[in-house]
mmCIF file of C-alpha atoms and ligand atoms in Angstrom:
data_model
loop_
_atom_site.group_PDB
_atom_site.id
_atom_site.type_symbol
_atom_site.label_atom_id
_atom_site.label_comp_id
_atom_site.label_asym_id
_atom_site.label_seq_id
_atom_site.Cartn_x
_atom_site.Cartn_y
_atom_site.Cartn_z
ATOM 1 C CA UNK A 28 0.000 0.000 0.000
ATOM 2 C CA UNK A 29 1.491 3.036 -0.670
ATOM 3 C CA UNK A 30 2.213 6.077 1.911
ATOM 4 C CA UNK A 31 0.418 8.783 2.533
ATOM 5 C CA UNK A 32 1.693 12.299 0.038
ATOM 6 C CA UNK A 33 3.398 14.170 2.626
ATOM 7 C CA UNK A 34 4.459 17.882 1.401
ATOM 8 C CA UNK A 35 6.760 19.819 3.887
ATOM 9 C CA UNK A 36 6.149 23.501 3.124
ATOM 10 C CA UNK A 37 9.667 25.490 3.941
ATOM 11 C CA UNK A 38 9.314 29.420 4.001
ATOM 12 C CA UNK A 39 11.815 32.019 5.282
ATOM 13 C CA UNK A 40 9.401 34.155 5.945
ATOM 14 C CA UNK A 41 8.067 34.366 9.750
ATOM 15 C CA UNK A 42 4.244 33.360 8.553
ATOM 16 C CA UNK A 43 4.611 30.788 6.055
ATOM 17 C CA UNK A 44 2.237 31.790 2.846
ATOM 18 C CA UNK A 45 -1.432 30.495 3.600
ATOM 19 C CA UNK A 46 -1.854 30.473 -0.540
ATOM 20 C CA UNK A 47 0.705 28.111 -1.085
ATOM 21 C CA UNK A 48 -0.841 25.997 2.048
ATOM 22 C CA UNK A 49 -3.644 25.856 0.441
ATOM 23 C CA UNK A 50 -3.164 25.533 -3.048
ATOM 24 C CA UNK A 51 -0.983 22.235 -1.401
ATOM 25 C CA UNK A 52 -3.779 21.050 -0.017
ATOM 26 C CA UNK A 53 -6.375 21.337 -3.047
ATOM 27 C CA UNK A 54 -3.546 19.740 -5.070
ATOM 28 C CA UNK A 55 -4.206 16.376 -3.251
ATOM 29 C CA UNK A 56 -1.105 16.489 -0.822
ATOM 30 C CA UNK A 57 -2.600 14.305 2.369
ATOM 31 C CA UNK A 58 -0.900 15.702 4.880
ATOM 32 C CA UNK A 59 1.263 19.452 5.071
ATOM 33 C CA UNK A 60 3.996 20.248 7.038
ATOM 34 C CA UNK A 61 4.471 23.738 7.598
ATOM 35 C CA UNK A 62 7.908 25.286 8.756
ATOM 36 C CA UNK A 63 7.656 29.492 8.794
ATOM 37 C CA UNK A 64 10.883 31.450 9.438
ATOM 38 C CA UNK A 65 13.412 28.993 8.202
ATOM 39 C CA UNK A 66 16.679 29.446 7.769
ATOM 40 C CA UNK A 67 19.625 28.001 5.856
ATOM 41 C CA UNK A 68 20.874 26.484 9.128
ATOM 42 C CA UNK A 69 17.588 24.688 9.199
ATOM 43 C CA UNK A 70 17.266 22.923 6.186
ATOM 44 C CA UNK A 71 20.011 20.021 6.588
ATOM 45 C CA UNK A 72 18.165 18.744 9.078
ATOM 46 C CA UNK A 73 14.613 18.975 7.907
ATOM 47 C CA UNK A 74 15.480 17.796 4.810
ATOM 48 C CA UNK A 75 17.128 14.660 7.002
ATOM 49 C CA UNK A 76 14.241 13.817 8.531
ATOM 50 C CA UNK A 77 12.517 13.863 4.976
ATOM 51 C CA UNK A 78 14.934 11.157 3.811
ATOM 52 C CA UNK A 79 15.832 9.204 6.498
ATOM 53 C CA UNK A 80 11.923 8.144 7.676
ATOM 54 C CA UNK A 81 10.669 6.163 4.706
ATOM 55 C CA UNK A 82 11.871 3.443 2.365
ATOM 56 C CA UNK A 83 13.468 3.561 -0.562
ATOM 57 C CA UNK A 84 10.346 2.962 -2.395
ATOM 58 C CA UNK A 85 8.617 5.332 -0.495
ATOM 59 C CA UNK A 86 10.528 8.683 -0.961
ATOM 60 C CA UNK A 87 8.092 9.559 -3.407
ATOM 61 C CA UNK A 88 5.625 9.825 -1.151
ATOM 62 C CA UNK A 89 7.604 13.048 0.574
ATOM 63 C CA UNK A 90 8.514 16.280 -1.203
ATOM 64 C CA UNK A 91 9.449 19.300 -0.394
ATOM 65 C CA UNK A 92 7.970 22.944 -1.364
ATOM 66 C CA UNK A 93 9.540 26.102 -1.328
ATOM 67 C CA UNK A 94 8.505 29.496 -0.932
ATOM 68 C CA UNK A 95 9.064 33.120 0.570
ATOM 69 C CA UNK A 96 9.135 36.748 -0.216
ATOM 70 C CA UNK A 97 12.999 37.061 -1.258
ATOM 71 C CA UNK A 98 13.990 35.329 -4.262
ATOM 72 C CA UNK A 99 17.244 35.078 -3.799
ATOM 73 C CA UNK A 100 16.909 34.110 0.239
ATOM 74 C CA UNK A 101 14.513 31.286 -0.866
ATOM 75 C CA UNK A 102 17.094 30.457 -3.164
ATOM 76 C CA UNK A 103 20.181 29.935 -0.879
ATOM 77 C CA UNK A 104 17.317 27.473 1.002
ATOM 78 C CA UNK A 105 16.954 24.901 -1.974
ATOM 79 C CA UNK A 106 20.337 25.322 -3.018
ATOM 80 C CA UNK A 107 21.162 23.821 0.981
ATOM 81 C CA UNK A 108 18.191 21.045 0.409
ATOM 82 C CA UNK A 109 20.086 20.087 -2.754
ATOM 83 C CA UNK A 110 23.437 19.522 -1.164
ATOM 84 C CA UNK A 111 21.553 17.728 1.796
ATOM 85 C CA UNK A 112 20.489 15.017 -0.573
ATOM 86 C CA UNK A 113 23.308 11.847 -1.601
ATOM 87 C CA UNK A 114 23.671 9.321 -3.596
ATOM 88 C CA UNK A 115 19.826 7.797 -4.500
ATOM 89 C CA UNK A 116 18.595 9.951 -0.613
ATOM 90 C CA UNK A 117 16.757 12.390 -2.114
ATOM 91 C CA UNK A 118 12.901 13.787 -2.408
ATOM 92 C CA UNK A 119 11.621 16.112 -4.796
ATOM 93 C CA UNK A 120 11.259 19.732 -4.910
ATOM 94 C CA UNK A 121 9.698 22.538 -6.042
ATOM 95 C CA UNK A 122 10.571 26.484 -5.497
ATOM 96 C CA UNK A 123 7.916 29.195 -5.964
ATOM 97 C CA UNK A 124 8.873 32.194 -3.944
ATOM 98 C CA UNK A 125 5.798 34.537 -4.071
ATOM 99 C CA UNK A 126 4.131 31.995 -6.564
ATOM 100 C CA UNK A 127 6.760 33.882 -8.868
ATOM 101 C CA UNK A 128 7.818 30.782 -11.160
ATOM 102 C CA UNK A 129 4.154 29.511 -11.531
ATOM 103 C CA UNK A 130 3.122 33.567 -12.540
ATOM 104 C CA UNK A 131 5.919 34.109 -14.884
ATOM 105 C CA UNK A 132 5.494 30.960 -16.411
ATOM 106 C CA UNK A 133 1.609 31.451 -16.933
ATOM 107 C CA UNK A 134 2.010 34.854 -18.329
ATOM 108 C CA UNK A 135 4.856 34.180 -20.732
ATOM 109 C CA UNK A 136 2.421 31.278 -22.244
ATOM 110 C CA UNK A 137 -0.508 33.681 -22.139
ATOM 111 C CA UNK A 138 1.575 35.964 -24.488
ATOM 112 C CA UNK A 139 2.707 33.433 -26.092
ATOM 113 C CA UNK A 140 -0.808 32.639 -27.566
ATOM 114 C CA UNK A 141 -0.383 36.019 -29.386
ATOM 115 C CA UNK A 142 3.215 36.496 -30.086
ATOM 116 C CA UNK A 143 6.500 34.556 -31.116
ATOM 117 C CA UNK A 144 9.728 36.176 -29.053
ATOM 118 C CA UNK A 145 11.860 36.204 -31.443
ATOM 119 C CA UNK A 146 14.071 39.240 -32.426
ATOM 120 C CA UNK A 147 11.541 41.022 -30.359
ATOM 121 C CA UNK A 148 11.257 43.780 -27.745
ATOM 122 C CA UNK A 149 9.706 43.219 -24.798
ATOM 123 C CA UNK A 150 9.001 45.342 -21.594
ATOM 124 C CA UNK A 151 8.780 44.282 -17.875
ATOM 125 C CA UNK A 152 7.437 47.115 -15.668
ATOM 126 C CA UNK A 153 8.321 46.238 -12.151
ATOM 127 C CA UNK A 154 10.861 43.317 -13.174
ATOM 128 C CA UNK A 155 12.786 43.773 -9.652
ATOM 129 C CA UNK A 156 10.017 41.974 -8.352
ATOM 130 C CA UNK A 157 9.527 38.435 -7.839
ATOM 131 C CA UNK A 158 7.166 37.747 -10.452
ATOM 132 C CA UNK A 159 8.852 39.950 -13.096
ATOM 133 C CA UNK A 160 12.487 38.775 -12.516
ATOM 134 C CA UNK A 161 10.783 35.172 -13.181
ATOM 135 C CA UNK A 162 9.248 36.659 -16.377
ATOM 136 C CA UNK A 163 12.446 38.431 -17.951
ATOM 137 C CA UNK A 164 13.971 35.570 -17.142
ATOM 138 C CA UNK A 165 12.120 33.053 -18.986
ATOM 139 C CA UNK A 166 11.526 35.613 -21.985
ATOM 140 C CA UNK A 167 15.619 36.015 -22.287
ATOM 141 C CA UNK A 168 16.349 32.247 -21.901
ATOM 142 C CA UNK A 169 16.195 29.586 -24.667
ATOM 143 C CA UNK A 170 12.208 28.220 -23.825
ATOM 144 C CA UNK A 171 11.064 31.459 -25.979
ATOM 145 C CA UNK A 172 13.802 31.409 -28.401
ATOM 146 C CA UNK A 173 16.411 33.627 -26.319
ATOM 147 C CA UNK A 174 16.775 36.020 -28.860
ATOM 148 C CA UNK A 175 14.474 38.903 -27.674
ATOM 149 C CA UNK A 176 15.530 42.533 -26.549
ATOM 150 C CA UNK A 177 13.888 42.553 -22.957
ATOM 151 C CA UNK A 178 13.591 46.399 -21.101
ATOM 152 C CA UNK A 179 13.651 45.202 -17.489
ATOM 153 C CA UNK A 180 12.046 48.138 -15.594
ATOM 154 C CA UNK A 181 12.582 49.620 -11.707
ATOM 155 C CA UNK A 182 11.630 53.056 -10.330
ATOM 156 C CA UNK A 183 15.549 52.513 -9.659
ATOM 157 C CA UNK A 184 17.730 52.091 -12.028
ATOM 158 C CA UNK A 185 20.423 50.303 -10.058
ATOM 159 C CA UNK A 186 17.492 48.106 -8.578
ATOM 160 C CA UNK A 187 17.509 47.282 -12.626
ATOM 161 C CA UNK A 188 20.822 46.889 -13.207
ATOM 162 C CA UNK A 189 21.442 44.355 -10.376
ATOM 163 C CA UNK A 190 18.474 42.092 -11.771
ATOM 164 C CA UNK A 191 19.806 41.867 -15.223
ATOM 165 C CA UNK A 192 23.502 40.644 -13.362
ATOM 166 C CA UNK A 193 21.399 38.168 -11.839
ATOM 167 C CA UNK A 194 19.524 37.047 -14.658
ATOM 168 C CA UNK A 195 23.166 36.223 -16.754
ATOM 169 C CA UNK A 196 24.438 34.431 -14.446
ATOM 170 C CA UNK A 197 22.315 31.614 -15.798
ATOM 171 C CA UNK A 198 21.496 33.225 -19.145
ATOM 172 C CA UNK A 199 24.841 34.552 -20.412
ATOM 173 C CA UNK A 200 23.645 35.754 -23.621
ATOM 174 C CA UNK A 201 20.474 37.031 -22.224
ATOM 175 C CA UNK A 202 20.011 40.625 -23.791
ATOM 176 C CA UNK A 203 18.889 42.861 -21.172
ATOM 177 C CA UNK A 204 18.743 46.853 -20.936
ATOM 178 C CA UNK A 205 18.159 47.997 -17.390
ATOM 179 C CA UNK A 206 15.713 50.931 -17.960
ATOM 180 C CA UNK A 207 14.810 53.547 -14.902
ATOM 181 C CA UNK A 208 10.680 54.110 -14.727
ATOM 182 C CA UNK A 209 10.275 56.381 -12.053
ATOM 183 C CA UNK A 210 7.497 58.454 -13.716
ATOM 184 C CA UNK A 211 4.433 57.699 -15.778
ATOM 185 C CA UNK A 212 6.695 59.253 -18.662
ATOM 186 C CA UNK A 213 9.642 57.090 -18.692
ATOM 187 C CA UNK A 214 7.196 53.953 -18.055
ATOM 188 C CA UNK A 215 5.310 55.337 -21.106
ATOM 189 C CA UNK A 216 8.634 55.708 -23.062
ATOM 190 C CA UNK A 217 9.970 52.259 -22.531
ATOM 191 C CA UNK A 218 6.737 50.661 -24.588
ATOM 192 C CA UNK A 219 6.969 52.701 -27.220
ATOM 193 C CA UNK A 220 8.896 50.487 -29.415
ATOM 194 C CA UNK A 221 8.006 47.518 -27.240
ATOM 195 C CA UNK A 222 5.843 44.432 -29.118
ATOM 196 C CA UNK A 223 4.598 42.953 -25.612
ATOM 197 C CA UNK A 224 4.328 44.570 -22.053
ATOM 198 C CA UNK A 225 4.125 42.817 -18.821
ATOM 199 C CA UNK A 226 3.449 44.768 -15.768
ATOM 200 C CA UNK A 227 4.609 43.406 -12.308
ATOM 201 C CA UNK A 228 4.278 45.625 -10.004
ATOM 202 C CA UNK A 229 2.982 45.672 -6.822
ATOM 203 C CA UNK A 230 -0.633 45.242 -5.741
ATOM 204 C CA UNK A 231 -2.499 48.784 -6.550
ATOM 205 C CA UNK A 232 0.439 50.348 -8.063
ATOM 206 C CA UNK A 233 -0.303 51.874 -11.681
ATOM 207 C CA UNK A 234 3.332 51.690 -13.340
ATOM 208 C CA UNK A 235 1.345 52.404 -16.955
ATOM 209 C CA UNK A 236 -1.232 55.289 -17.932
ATOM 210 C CA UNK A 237 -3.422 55.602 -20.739
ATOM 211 C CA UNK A 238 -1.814 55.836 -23.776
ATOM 212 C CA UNK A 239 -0.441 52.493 -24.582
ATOM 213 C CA UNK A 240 -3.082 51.219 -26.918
ATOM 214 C CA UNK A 241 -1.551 53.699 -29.630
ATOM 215 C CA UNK A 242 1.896 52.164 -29.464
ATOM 216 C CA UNK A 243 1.898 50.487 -33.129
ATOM 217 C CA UNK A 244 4.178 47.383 -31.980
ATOM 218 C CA UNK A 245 2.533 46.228 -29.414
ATOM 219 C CA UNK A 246 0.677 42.930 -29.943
ATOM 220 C CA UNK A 247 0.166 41.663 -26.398
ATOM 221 C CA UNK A 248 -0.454 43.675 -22.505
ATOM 222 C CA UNK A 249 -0.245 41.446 -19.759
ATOM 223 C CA UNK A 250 -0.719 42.717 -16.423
ATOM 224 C CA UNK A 251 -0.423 40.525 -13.185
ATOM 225 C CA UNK A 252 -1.743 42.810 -10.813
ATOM 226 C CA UNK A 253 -4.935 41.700 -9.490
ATOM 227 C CA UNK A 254 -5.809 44.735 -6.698
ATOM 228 C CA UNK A 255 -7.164 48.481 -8.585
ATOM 229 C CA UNK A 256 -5.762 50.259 -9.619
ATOM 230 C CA UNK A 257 -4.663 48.050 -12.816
ATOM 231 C CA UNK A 258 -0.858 48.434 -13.377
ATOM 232 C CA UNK A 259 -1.672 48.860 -17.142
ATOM 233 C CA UNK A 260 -4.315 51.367 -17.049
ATOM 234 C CA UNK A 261 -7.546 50.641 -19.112
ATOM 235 C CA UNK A 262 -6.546 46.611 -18.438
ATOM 236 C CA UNK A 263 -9.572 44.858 -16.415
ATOM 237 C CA UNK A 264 -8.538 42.058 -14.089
ATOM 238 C CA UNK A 265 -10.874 39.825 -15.939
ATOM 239 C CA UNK A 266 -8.994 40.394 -19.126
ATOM 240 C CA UNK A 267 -8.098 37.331 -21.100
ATOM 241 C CA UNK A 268 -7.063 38.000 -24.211
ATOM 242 C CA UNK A 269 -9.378 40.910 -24.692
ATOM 243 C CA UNK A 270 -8.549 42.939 -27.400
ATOM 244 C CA UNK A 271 -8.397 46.763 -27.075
ATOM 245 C CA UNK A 272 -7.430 48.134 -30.445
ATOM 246 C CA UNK A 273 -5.220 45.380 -31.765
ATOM 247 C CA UNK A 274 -3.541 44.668 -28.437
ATOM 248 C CA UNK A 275 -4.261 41.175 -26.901
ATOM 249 C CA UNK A 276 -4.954 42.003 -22.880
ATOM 250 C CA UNK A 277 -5.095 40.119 -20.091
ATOM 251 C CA UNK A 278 -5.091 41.113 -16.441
ATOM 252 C CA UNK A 279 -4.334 38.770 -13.063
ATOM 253 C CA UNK A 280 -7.306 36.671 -13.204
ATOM 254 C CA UNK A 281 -7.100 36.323 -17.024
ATOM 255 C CA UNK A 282 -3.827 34.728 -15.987
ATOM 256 C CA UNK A 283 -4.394 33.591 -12.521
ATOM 257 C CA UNK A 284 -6.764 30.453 -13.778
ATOM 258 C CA UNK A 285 -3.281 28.833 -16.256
ATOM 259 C CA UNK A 286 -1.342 30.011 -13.055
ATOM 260 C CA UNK A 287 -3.296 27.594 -10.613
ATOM 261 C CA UNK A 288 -3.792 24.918 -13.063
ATOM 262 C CA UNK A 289 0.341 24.969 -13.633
ATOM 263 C CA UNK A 290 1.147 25.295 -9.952
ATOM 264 C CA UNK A 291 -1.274 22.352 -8.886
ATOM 265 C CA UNK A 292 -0.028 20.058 -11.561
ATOM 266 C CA UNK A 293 3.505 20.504 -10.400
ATOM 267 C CA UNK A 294 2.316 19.762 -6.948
ATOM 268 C CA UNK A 295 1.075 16.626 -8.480
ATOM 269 C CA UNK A 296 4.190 15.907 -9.999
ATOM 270 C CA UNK A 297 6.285 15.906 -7.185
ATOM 271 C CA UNK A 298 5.014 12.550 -6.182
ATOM 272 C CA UNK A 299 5.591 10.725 -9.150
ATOM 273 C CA UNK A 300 9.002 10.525 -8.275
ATOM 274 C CA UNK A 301 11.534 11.234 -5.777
ATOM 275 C CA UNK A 302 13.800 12.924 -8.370
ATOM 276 C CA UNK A 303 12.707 16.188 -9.627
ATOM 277 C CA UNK A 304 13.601 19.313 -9.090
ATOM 278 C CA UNK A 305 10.636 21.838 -10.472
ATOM 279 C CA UNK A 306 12.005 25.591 -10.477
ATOM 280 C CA UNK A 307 11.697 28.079 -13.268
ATOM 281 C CA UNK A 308 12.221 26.571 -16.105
ATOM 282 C CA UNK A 309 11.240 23.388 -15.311
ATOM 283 C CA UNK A 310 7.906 24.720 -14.461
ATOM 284 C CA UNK A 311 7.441 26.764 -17.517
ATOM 285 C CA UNK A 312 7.701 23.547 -19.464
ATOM 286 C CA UNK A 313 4.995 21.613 -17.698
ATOM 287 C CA UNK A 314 3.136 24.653 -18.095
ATOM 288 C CA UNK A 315 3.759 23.870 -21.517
ATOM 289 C CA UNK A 316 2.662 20.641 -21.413
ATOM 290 C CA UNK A 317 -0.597 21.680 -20.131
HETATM 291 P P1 NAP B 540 6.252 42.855 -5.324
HETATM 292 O O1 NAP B 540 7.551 42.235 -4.975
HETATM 293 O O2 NAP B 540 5.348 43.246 -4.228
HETATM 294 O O3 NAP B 540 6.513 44.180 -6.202
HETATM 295 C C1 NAP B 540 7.122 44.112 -7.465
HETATM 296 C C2 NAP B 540 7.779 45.432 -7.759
HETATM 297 O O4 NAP B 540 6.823 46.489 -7.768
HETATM 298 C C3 NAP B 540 8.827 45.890 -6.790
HETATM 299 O O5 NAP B 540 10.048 45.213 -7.017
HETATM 300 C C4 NAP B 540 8.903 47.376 -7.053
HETATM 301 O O6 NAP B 540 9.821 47.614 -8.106
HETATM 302 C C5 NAP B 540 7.513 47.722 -7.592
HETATM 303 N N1 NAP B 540 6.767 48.549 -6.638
HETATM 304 C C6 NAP B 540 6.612 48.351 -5.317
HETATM 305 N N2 NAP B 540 5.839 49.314 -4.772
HETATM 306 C C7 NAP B 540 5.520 50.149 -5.789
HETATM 307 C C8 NAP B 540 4.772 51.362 -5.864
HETATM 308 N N3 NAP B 540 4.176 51.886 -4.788
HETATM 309 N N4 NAP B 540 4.661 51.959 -7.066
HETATM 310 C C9 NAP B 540 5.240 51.448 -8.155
HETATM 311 N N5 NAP B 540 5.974 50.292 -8.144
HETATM 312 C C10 NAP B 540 6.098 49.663 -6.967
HETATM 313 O O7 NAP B 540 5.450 41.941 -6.332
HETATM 314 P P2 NAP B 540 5.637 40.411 -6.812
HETATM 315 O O8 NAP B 540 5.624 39.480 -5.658
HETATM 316 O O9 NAP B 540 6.754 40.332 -7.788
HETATM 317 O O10 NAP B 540 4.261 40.224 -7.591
HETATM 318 C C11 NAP B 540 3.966 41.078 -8.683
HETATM 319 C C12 NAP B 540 2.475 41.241 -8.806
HETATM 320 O O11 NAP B 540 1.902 40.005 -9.191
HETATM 321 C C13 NAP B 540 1.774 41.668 -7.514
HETATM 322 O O12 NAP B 540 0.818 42.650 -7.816
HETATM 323 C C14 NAP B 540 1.119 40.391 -7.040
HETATM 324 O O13 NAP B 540 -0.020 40.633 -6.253
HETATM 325 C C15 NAP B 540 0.765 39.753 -8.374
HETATM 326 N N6 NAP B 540 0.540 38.309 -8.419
HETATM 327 C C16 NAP B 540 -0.402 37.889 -9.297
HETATM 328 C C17 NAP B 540 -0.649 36.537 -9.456
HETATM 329 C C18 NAP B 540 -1.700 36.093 -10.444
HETATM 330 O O14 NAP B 540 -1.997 34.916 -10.520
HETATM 331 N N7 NAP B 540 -2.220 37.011 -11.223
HETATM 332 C C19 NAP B 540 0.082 35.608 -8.698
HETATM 333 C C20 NAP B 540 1.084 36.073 -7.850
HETATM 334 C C21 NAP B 540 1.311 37.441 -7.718
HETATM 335 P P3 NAP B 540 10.881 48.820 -8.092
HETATM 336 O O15 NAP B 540 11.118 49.207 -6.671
HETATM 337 O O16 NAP B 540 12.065 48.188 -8.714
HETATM 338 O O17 NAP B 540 10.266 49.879 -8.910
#
């Protein structure tokens, strides 16, 4: 008989996300571990008790979920998990820090229902964030042909700067332009050439006003806000690929529904096997697959 799914939720973050409790829980998981305000000193041994507990045959039945407000501190968590495992010890994993790989990957296919990347220019408002670092990442890397021109956006342009270092160190050839948006004008001027926009911003922050629609590139507005005011003004949260003018729309909802179907299917996968390891890209392409 086999064991009971057992999903041990890690987050750095003093309350560990309810949303990705639950979203664990309506993904068929049987029983959820939660662990808030975990640190990389932490993980060897919860990861141990992961391992050690069940039979070989059985480490399916565990995995291990990742999430958290900081990127890059959720990061330096799986990367410890990872070098916790040995030889065939090992349970799978999947990262989503502030659902960001799960988002990113269901609004890069959303576009991608209107656009091909390649050769072209592409705008992320607000892509310090979470959820738009995922998304320039997965627009510059080889799942969408690599080969696009990708504005990433901050109201600082160092904040900018620093996310495009980040993104080559795992897409060298990424091409990236750090671009400063610190007023409606600048965020105007950096779609004006664009062919797709993606707005990332924090909830109830407008990054984009009116205007937009008359851009003559621009096939496809994506905007992943979900609380008013829209960060792509004129978008409505029920957007999916509404067209105003020629522009294909969608706003958070319009992609929230592909984001929960992707992030519950990975869920799902987890306990097929005790071997995978779902982060961005990995989750993109059984977003893909859906
Ligand atoms: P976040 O970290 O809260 O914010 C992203 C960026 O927004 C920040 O890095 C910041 O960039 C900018 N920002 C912050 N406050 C701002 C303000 N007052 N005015 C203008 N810009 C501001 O967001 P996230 O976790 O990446 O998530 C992005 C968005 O996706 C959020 O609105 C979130 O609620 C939404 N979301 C949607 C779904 C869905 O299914 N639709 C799922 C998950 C998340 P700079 O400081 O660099 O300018």
């Amino acid at each position: 008989m086999s064991k009971p799914k057992i999903l041990i939720q890690f987050d750095p973050d003093n309350q560990a996300s309810t949303f990705d409790s639950i979203v664990a829980i309506d993904s068929g998981v049987d029983q959820l571990l939660v662990h808030g305000g975990v640190m990389e000193d932490d993980v060897q041994g919860l990861v141990h008790g992961a391992i050690f507990t069940r039979g070989m045959e059985d480490l399916k039945s565990t995995a291990l979920f990742f999430g958290g407000s900081n990127v890059a501190v959720t990061e330096t968590l799986v990367a410890k998990a990872k070098s916790s495992f040995f030889g065939p010890m090992q349970v799978s994993l999947m990262a989503d820090p502030n659902g960001s790989n799960t988002t990113a990957a269901a609004a890069v296919l959303s576009a991608m229902n209107h656009i091909n990347f390649a050769n072209k220019e592409v705008t992320v408002l607000a892509g310090t964030g979470p959820v738009g670092m995922r998304i320039a990442h997965l627009i510059a890397g080889p799942a969408t042909t690599g080969s696009a021109t990708i504005n990433v956006c901050s109201r600082k342009l160092a904040k900018a700067k620093e996310v495009c270092r980040q993104i080559r160190i795992t897409v060298p050839d990424a091409q990236l332009i750090p671009v400063e948006t610190s007023s409606p004008q600048q965020a105007a001027d950096s779609v004006c050439n664009a062919h797709a926009v993606f707005a990332a911003g924090a909830a109830g922050a407008e990054l984009l006003p009116q205007g937009w629609e008359n851009n003559k590139n621009l096939q496809v507005a994506i905007d992943v806000n979900g609380v008013p005011p829209a960060g792509i003004a004129g978008i409505h949260v029920m957007d999916k690929a509404e067209k105003h003018g020629n522009i294909h729309c969608y706003g958070a909802i319009g992609v929230g529904g592909l984001k929960m179907k992707i992030h519950k299917r990975c869920i799902q996968m987890l306990f097929e096997s005790n071997r995978q390891t779902l982060e961005v890209e990995e989750i993109f392409a059984i977003g893909q697959s859906i």
